[in-house]
mmCIF file of C-alpha atoms in Angstrom:
data_model
loop_
_atom_site.group_PDB
_atom_site.id
_atom_site.type_symbol
_atom_site.label_atom_id
_atom_site.label_comp_id
_atom_site.label_asym_id
_atom_site.label_seq_id
_atom_site.Cartn_x
_atom_site.Cartn_y
_atom_site.Cartn_z
ATOM 1 C CA UNK A 1 -15.402 -14.303 28.185
ATOM 2 C CA UNK A 2 -13.113 -12.140 25.761
ATOM 3 C CA UNK A 3 -13.383 -8.481 25.729
ATOM 4 C CA UNK A 4 -11.388 -5.728 23.817
ATOM 5 C CA UNK A 5 -8.576 -4.213 25.029
ATOM 6 C CA UNK A 6 -6.869 -2.334 22.718
ATOM 7 C CA UNK A 7 -7.812 -1.108 19.144
ATOM 8 C CA UNK A 8 -5.344 0.469 16.876
ATOM 9 C CA UNK A 9 -5.428 1.458 13.463
ATOM 10 C CA UNK A 10 -2.682 2.147 10.798
ATOM 11 C CA UNK A 11 -3.525 5.297 8.606
ATOM 12 C CA UNK A 12 -0.575 4.761 6.239
ATOM 13 C CA UNK A 13 0.262 1.210 5.462
ATOM 14 C CA UNK A 14 3.790 0.385 7.364
ATOM 15 C CA UNK A 15 3.818 3.396 9.538
ATOM 16 C CA UNK A 16 2.955 3.951 13.299
ATOM 17 C CA UNK A 17 -0.464 3.071 14.521
ATOM 18 C CA UNK A 18 -3.004 5.122 16.681
ATOM 19 C CA UNK A 19 -4.625 3.719 19.571
ATOM 20 C CA UNK A 20 -8.252 4.101 20.273
ATOM 21 C CA UNK A 21 -10.828 4.094 22.983
ATOM 22 C CA UNK A 22 -13.608 3.620 20.184
ATOM 23 C CA UNK A 23 -13.779 3.451 16.466
ATOM 24 C CA UNK A 24 -16.446 3.292 13.210
ATOM 25 C CA UNK A 25 -15.783 -0.110 11.744
ATOM 26 C CA UNK A 26 -16.105 -0.488 8.294
ATOM 27 C CA UNK A 27 -16.558 -3.225 5.491
ATOM 28 C CA UNK A 28 -12.713 -2.302 4.864
ATOM 29 C CA UNK A 29 -11.494 -2.520 8.308
ATOM 30 C CA UNK A 30 -11.727 0.317 10.972
ATOM 31 C CA UNK A 31 -12.320 3.660 9.573
ATOM 32 C CA UNK A 32 -9.009 5.152 7.914
ATOM 33 C CA UNK A 33 -7.046 1.812 8.421
ATOM 34 C CA UNK A 34 -4.324 1.599 5.547
ATOM 35 C CA UNK A 35 -6.517 3.945 3.604
ATOM 36 C CA UNK A 36 -2.358 5.604 2.764
ATOM 37 C CA UNK A 37 0.091 3.895 0.812
ATOM 38 C CA UNK A 38 3.848 5.159 0.245
ATOM 39 C CA UNK A 39 5.102 4.153 -2.840
ATOM 40 C CA UNK A 40 8.306 4.465 -4.534
ATOM 41 C CA UNK A 41 8.052 6.540 -8.045
ATOM 42 C CA UNK A 42 7.179 3.709 -9.753
ATOM 43 C CA UNK A 43 4.221 3.090 -7.670
ATOM 44 C CA UNK A 44 5.394 0.049 -6.173
ATOM 45 C CA UNK A 45 4.491 -0.264 -2.266
ATOM 46 C CA UNK A 46 7.080 0.143 0.689
ATOM 47 C CA UNK A 47 7.000 -2.034 3.962
ATOM 48 C CA UNK A 48 8.919 -2.090 7.078
ATOM 49 C CA UNK A 49 10.252 -5.706 5.428
ATOM 50 C CA UNK A 50 12.624 -3.272 3.080
ATOM 51 C CA UNK A 51 11.934 0.388 4.582
ATOM 52 C CA UNK A 52 12.078 -0.222 8.469
ATOM 53 C CA UNK A 53 12.097 3.412 8.874
ATOM 54 C CA UNK A 54 8.833 3.450 8.279
ATOM 55 C CA UNK A 55 7.653 2.768 11.670
ATOM 56 C CA UNK A 56 9.405 6.144 12.754
ATOM 57 C CA UNK A 57 6.389 7.880 11.278
ATOM 58 C CA UNK A 58 3.269 8.681 13.224
ATOM 59 C CA UNK A 59 0.290 9.811 10.850
ATOM 60 C CA UNK A 60 -3.061 11.372 12.336
ATOM 61 C CA UNK A 61 -5.563 11.834 10.174
ATOM 62 C CA UNK A 62 -8.596 13.961 11.006
ATOM 63 C CA UNK A 63 -11.911 12.101 12.061
ATOM 64 C CA UNK A 64 -13.600 13.463 8.543
ATOM 65 C CA UNK A 65 -10.724 12.206 7.091
ATOM 66 C CA UNK A 66 -9.577 15.558 5.159
ATOM 67 C CA UNK A 67 -6.331 16.371 6.478
ATOM 68 C CA UNK A 68 -3.210 13.665 7.413
ATOM 69 C CA UNK A 69 -0.291 15.052 9.869
ATOM 70 C CA UNK A 70 2.902 13.111 8.875
ATOM 71 C CA UNK A 71 5.109 13.708 11.806
ATOM 72 C CA UNK A 72 8.995 11.872 12.885
ATOM 73 C CA UNK A 73 11.963 12.549 14.930
ATOM 74 C CA UNK A 74 13.946 15.163 13.757
ATOM 75 C CA UNK A 75 11.786 16.788 11.256
ATOM 76 C CA UNK A 76 9.018 19.320 10.945
ATOM 77 C CA UNK A 77 6.021 17.581 10.826
ATOM 78 C CA UNK A 78 3.692 17.930 7.499
ATOM 79 C CA UNK A 79 0.069 18.678 7.195
ATOM 80 C CA UNK A 80 -1.458 17.247 4.080
ATOM 81 C CA UNK A 81 -5.094 18.388 2.718
ATOM 82 C CA UNK A 82 -6.196 14.895 1.652
ATOM 83 C CA UNK A 83 -7.046 14.782 -1.762
ATOM 84 C CA UNK A 84 -9.928 11.853 -2.851
ATOM 85 C CA UNK A 85 -11.148 13.035 -6.485
ATOM 86 C CA UNK A 86 -7.539 13.337 -8.374
ATOM 87 C CA UNK A 87 -5.997 11.698 -10.621
ATOM 88 C CA UNK A 88 -5.593 7.932 -10.325
ATOM 89 C CA UNK A 89 -2.430 5.881 -10.584
ATOM 90 C CA UNK A 90 -1.490 2.703 -10.784
ATOM 91 C CA UNK A 91 0.262 1.126 -7.754
ATOM 92 C CA UNK A 92 1.743 -2.385 -7.065
ATOM 93 C CA UNK A 93 0.819 -4.389 -3.891
ATOM 94 C CA UNK A 94 2.496 -7.725 -3.467
ATOM 95 C CA UNK A 95 2.387 -7.572 -7.304
ATOM 96 C CA UNK A 96 -1.435 -6.982 -7.827
ATOM 97 C CA UNK A 97 -1.953 -3.763 -9.333
ATOM 98 C CA UNK A 98 -4.519 -1.049 -7.669
ATOM 99 C CA UNK A 99 -5.139 2.463 -8.124
ATOM 100 C CA UNK A 100 -4.512 4.972 -5.989
ATOM 101 C CA UNK A 101 -5.005 9.160 -5.824
ATOM 102 C CA UNK A 102 -1.538 10.664 -5.476
ATOM 103 C CA UNK A 103 -0.965 13.052 -2.717
ATOM 104 C CA UNK A 104 1.217 15.791 -3.717
ATOM 105 C CA UNK A 105 4.801 16.441 -4.105
ATOM 106 C CA UNK A 106 4.971 18.209 -0.745
ATOM 107 C CA UNK A 107 3.820 13.973 1.447
ATOM 108 C CA UNK A 108 6.454 12.962 -1.630
ATOM 109 C CA UNK A 109 9.390 15.153 -0.398
ATOM 110 C CA UNK A 110 8.730 14.711 2.855
ATOM 111 C CA UNK A 111 8.375 11.019 3.389
ATOM 112 C CA UNK A 112 11.341 11.010 0.672
ATOM 113 C CA UNK A 113 13.774 12.680 2.995
ATOM 114 C CA UNK A 114 12.633 10.828 5.939
ATOM 115 C CA UNK A 115 13.007 7.451 4.343
ATOM 116 C CA UNK A 116 15.977 8.240 2.114
ATOM 117 C CA UNK A 117 14.357 7.013 -0.783
ATOM 118 C CA UNK A 118 12.671 8.935 -3.304
ATOM 119 C CA UNK A 119 9.004 7.958 -2.745
ATOM 120 C CA UNK A 120 5.658 9.073 -3.363
ATOM 121 C CA UNK A 121 2.080 8.852 -0.803
ATOM 122 C CA UNK A 122 -0.982 7.783 -2.525
ATOM 123 C CA UNK A 123 -4.379 7.202 -1.250
ATOM 124 C CA UNK A 124 -7.268 4.693 -1.460
ATOM 125 C CA UNK A 125 -9.777 5.986 -4.286
ATOM 126 C CA UNK A 126 -13.516 6.029 -3.144
ATOM 127 C CA UNK A 127 -14.156 3.428 -5.532
ATOM 128 C CA UNK A 128 -12.010 1.088 -4.276
ATOM 129 C CA UNK A 129 -13.395 -2.471 -4.655
ATOM 130 C CA UNK A 130 -10.356 -4.728 -3.469
ATOM 131 C CA UNK A 131 -11.650 -8.340 -2.831
ATOM 132 C CA UNK A 132 -9.904 -10.134 0.087
ATOM 133 C CA UNK A 133 -9.452 -13.677 0.255
ATOM 134 C CA UNK A 134 -9.684 -16.699 3.240
ATOM 135 C CA UNK A 135 -12.436 -18.613 4.481
ATOM 136 C CA UNK A 136 -14.709 -15.345 4.925
ATOM 137 C CA UNK A 137 -13.758 -12.792 2.153
ATOM 138 C CA UNK A 138 -14.138 -9.448 2.601
ATOM 139 C CA UNK A 139 -12.561 -5.966 1.717
ATOM 140 C CA UNK A 140 -9.945 -3.705 3.192
ATOM 141 C CA UNK A 141 -7.658 -0.879 2.095
ATOM 142 C CA UNK A 142 -3.924 -1.290 1.853
ATOM 143 C CA UNK A 143 -3.545 -3.819 4.145
ATOM 144 C CA UNK A 144 -1.452 -6.871 3.415
ATOM 145 C CA UNK A 145 -4.788 -9.002 3.151
ATOM 146 C CA UNK A 146 -7.905 -8.734 5.230
ATOM 147 C CA UNK A 147 -9.793 -5.861 7.373
ATOM 148 C CA UNK A 148 -9.114 -6.733 10.957
ATOM 149 C CA UNK A 149 -5.973 -8.396 12.358
ATOM 150 C CA UNK A 150 -6.944 -9.750 15.746
ATOM 151 C CA UNK A 151 -4.723 -11.271 18.866
ATOM 152 C CA UNK A 152 -5.187 -12.194 22.162
ATOM 153 C CA UNK A 153 -2.753 -11.579 25.206
ATOM 154 C CA UNK A 154 -2.850 -15.364 26.292
ATOM 155 C CA UNK A 155 -1.339 -15.783 22.706
ATOM 156 C CA UNK A 156 1.345 -12.912 23.235
ATOM 157 C CA UNK A 157 1.454 -14.356 26.410
ATOM 158 C CA UNK A 158 2.693 -18.122 25.530
ATOM 159 C CA UNK A 159 5.307 -16.446 23.220
ATOM 160 C CA UNK A 160 6.854 -14.389 26.080
ATOM 161 C CA UNK A 161 7.073 -17.239 28.561
ATOM 162 C CA UNK A 162 9.313 -19.084 25.309
ATOM 163 C CA UNK A 163 10.647 -16.107 24.981
ATOM 164 C CA UNK A 164 12.250 -16.082 28.328
ATOM 165 C CA UNK A 165 13.179 -19.955 28.386
ATOM 166 C CA UNK A 166 15.888 -18.643 25.667
ATOM 167 C CA UNK A 167 16.807 -15.901 27.388
ATOM 168 C CA UNK A 168 15.017 -12.942 26.026
ATOM 169 C CA UNK A 169 12.539 -9.910 27.100
ATOM 170 C CA UNK A 170 9.189 -9.905 26.352
ATOM 171 C CA UNK A 171 7.943 -8.296 23.006
ATOM 172 C CA UNK A 172 5.097 -5.516 23.322
ATOM 173 C CA UNK A 173 2.588 -5.825 20.819
ATOM 174 C CA UNK A 174 2.854 -3.609 18.733
ATOM 175 C CA UNK A 175 5.688 -5.848 17.298
ATOM 176 C CA UNK A 176 2.436 -7.651 15.300
ATOM 177 C CA UNK A 177 0.573 -4.720 14.913
ATOM 178 C CA UNK A 178 -2.935 -5.994 15.672
ATOM 179 C CA UNK A 179 -6.308 -4.141 14.897
ATOM 180 C CA UNK A 180 -7.670 -5.770 17.988
ATOM 181 C CA UNK A 181 -6.162 -6.859 20.816
ATOM 182 C CA UNK A 182 -8.431 -9.442 23.428
ATOM 183 C CA UNK A 183 -7.744 -10.337 26.757
ATOM 184 C CA UNK A 184 -9.939 -13.110 28.650
ATOM 185 C CA UNK A 185 -9.185 -16.600 26.981
ATOM 186 C CA UNK A 186 -6.994 -18.239 29.251
ATOM 187 C CA UNK A 187 -5.989 -20.913 25.962
ATOM 188 C CA UNK A 188 -3.142 -19.036 23.559
ATOM 189 C CA UNK A 189 -4.473 -18.975 20.332
ATOM 190 C CA UNK A 190 -8.120 -19.306 20.566
ATOM 191 C CA UNK A 191 -8.386 -16.361 18.160
ATOM 192 C CA UNK A 192 -7.341 -19.330 15.408
ATOM 193 C CA UNK A 193 -10.574 -21.239 16.407
ATOM 194 C CA UNK A 194 -13.188 -18.334 16.438
ATOM 195 C CA UNK A 195 -15.352 -18.705 13.478
ATOM 196 C CA UNK A 196 -17.859 -16.110 14.349
ATOM 197 C CA UNK A 197 -17.083 -13.140 16.522
ATOM 198 C CA UNK A 198 -19.647 -10.314 17.741
ATOM 199 C CA UNK A 199 -18.252 -7.378 19.020
ATOM 200 C CA UNK A 200 -20.303 -4.219 19.817
ATOM 201 C CA UNK A 201 -23.116 -3.985 17.054
ATOM 202 C CA UNK A 202 -20.411 -5.207 14.764
ATOM 203 C CA UNK A 203 -19.863 -9.130 13.495
ATOM 204 C CA UNK A 204 -16.676 -10.760 12.053
ATOM 205 C CA UNK A 205 -15.473 -13.561 10.056
ATOM 206 C CA UNK A 206 -12.665 -15.468 10.074
ATOM 207 C CA UNK A 207 -10.366 -15.391 7.440
ATOM 208 C CA UNK A 208 -7.504 -16.845 7.712
ATOM 209 C CA UNK A 209 -4.249 -17.191 10.461
ATOM 210 C CA UNK A 210 -1.789 -14.112 10.160
ATOM 211 C CA UNK A 211 1.470 -15.656 8.922
ATOM 212 C CA UNK A 212 4.348 -13.343 10.209
ATOM 213 C CA UNK A 213 6.984 -12.003 8.284
ATOM 214 C CA UNK A 214 10.221 -9.673 9.010
ATOM 215 C CA UNK A 215 8.320 -6.675 9.955
ATOM 216 C CA UNK A 216 7.851 -8.398 13.304
ATOM 217 C CA UNK A 217 11.873 -7.982 13.937
ATOM 218 C CA UNK A 218 11.441 -4.113 13.850
ATOM 219 C CA UNK A 219 11.313 -2.088 16.718
ATOM 220 C CA UNK A 220 8.539 -0.099 16.108
ATOM 221 C CA UNK A 221 10.150 2.950 18.616
ATOM 222 C CA UNK A 222 13.192 2.998 16.586
ATOM 223 C CA UNK A 223 12.784 1.735 12.906
ATOM 224 C CA UNK A 224 15.568 -0.371 13.515
ATOM 225 C CA UNK A 225 15.816 -4.314 13.186
ATOM 226 C CA UNK A 226 16.139 -6.256 15.656
ATOM 227 C CA UNK A 227 17.650 -9.483 15.792
ATOM 228 C CA UNK A 228 16.046 -12.551 14.865
ATOM 229 C CA UNK A 229 13.332 -12.544 17.423
ATOM 230 C CA UNK A 230 10.275 -13.439 17.255
ATOM 231 C CA UNK A 231 10.253 -15.434 14.212
ATOM 232 C CA UNK A 232 13.202 -18.014 15.365
ATOM 233 C CA UNK A 233 11.002 -18.969 18.105
ATOM 234 C CA UNK A 234 7.746 -18.987 16.437
ATOM 235 C CA UNK A 235 9.248 -21.370 14.119
ATOM 236 C CA UNK A 236 9.754 -23.735 17.025
ATOM 237 C CA UNK A 237 6.193 -24.373 17.851
ATOM 238 C CA UNK A 238 3.661 -22.241 15.457
ATOM 239 C CA UNK A 239 4.253 -23.823 11.940
ATOM 240 C CA UNK A 240 1.753 -23.015 9.499
ATOM 241 C CA UNK A 241 0.613 -25.668 7.605
ATOM 242 C CA UNK A 242 0.640 -23.538 4.447
ATOM 243 C CA UNK A 243 4.212 -22.315 5.391
ATOM 244 C CA UNK A 244 5.742 -19.928 7.552
ATOM 245 C CA UNK A 245 4.939 -18.887 10.888
ATOM 246 C CA UNK A 246 1.409 -18.362 12.206
ATOM 247 C CA UNK A 247 0.210 -15.566 15.138
ATOM 248 C CA UNK A 248 -3.093 -14.139 15.596
ATOM 249 C CA UNK A 249 -5.860 -13.868 13.058
ATOM 250 C CA UNK A 250 -7.034 -12.282 9.911
ATOM 251 C CA UNK A 251 -11.108 -11.471 9.871
ATOM 252 C CA UNK A 252 -13.258 -9.740 7.722
ATOM 253 C CA UNK A 253 -15.903 -7.291 8.801
ATOM 254 C CA UNK A 254 -19.675 -8.870 7.914
ATOM 255 C CA UNK A 255 -21.497 -6.082 9.859
ATOM 256 C CA UNK A 256 -19.964 -2.543 10.616
ATOM 257 C CA UNK A 257 -20.766 -0.556 13.529
ATOM 258 C CA UNK A 258 -19.082 0.684 16.150
ATOM 259 C CA UNK A 259 -16.420 -1.006 18.277
ATOM 260 C CA UNK A 260 -14.625 0.724 21.898
ATOM 261 C CA UNK A 261 -12.574 -0.844 24.198
ATOM 262 C CA UNK A 262 -14.491 -2.668 26.716
ATOM 263 C CA UNK A 263 -16.462 -3.852 24.433
ATOM 264 C CA UNK A 264 -17.275 -8.027 24.685
ATOM 265 C CA UNK A 265 -16.352 -10.509 22.140
ATOM 266 C CA UNK A 266 -18.845 -13.403 22.244
ATOM 267 C CA UNK A 267 -18.082 -16.354 19.745
ATOM 268 C CA UNK A 268 -20.967 -17.833 18.098
ATOM 269 C CA UNK A 269 -19.476 -20.367 15.856
ATOM 270 C CA UNK A 270 -16.052 -22.396 16.729
ATOM 271 C CA UNK A 271 -14.016 -24.355 14.267
ATOM 272 C CA UNK A 272 -10.607 -26.256 14.568
ATOM 273 C CA UNK A 273 -7.394 -24.466 14.237
ATOM 274 C CA UNK A 274 -5.542 -24.305 10.379
ATOM 275 C CA UNK A 275 -2.113 -24.244 11.982
#
């Protein structure tokens, strides 16, 4: 049986993650996950695909969600009182219009200096009602798509072995920015076939494969692009039917609750991989 060995949430889309030993799982994912997003002055989302320096920004949000701290190497940390009632503005995420609450000029100036590009910070408004796609519909904040990204250690282990065959060293799991890492499945990519998962008192429904992009080329500690891996190697054995390469799976939240490192992950329904 698989169990949870890592939990991570990413308060600001594209920025560094926060590890947790336990967390509240809401209908939109781990609490505070992708609640904030950095956008251009025109409201277009910023991503490590184009702005890899997002990776060096380390956000920390208080448990009540009322205060956000932003830190980065060589820059004084900024403490931001979170605004959840201010004026809404239109923001663009993958060409779809959503709403966001601007978090003020201090956050905008700090991010603009660190990223070397004029930027604003927005928060998901309380009335946010985004519907995500896939086999199991759900909702999420400003995540790329579904509420949760799940990867097993055996999946990364297979990739690392194949990288080794090319003379390349192993990669850390944080290159793939998962929310939940599972251990205990001997067969790589078992998460592709899990259609219904029960973890703690929560329930998850499989939505779709996680199609990987250029973010996986960014070293998360330095914010530097590191070359063709892992996409080059994944292209040799993980081509997805819909295009691109797949690594990990996306899940919707069917029943919120609490999840903890050490919880069993019980699969109550299986299916065939879409890969």
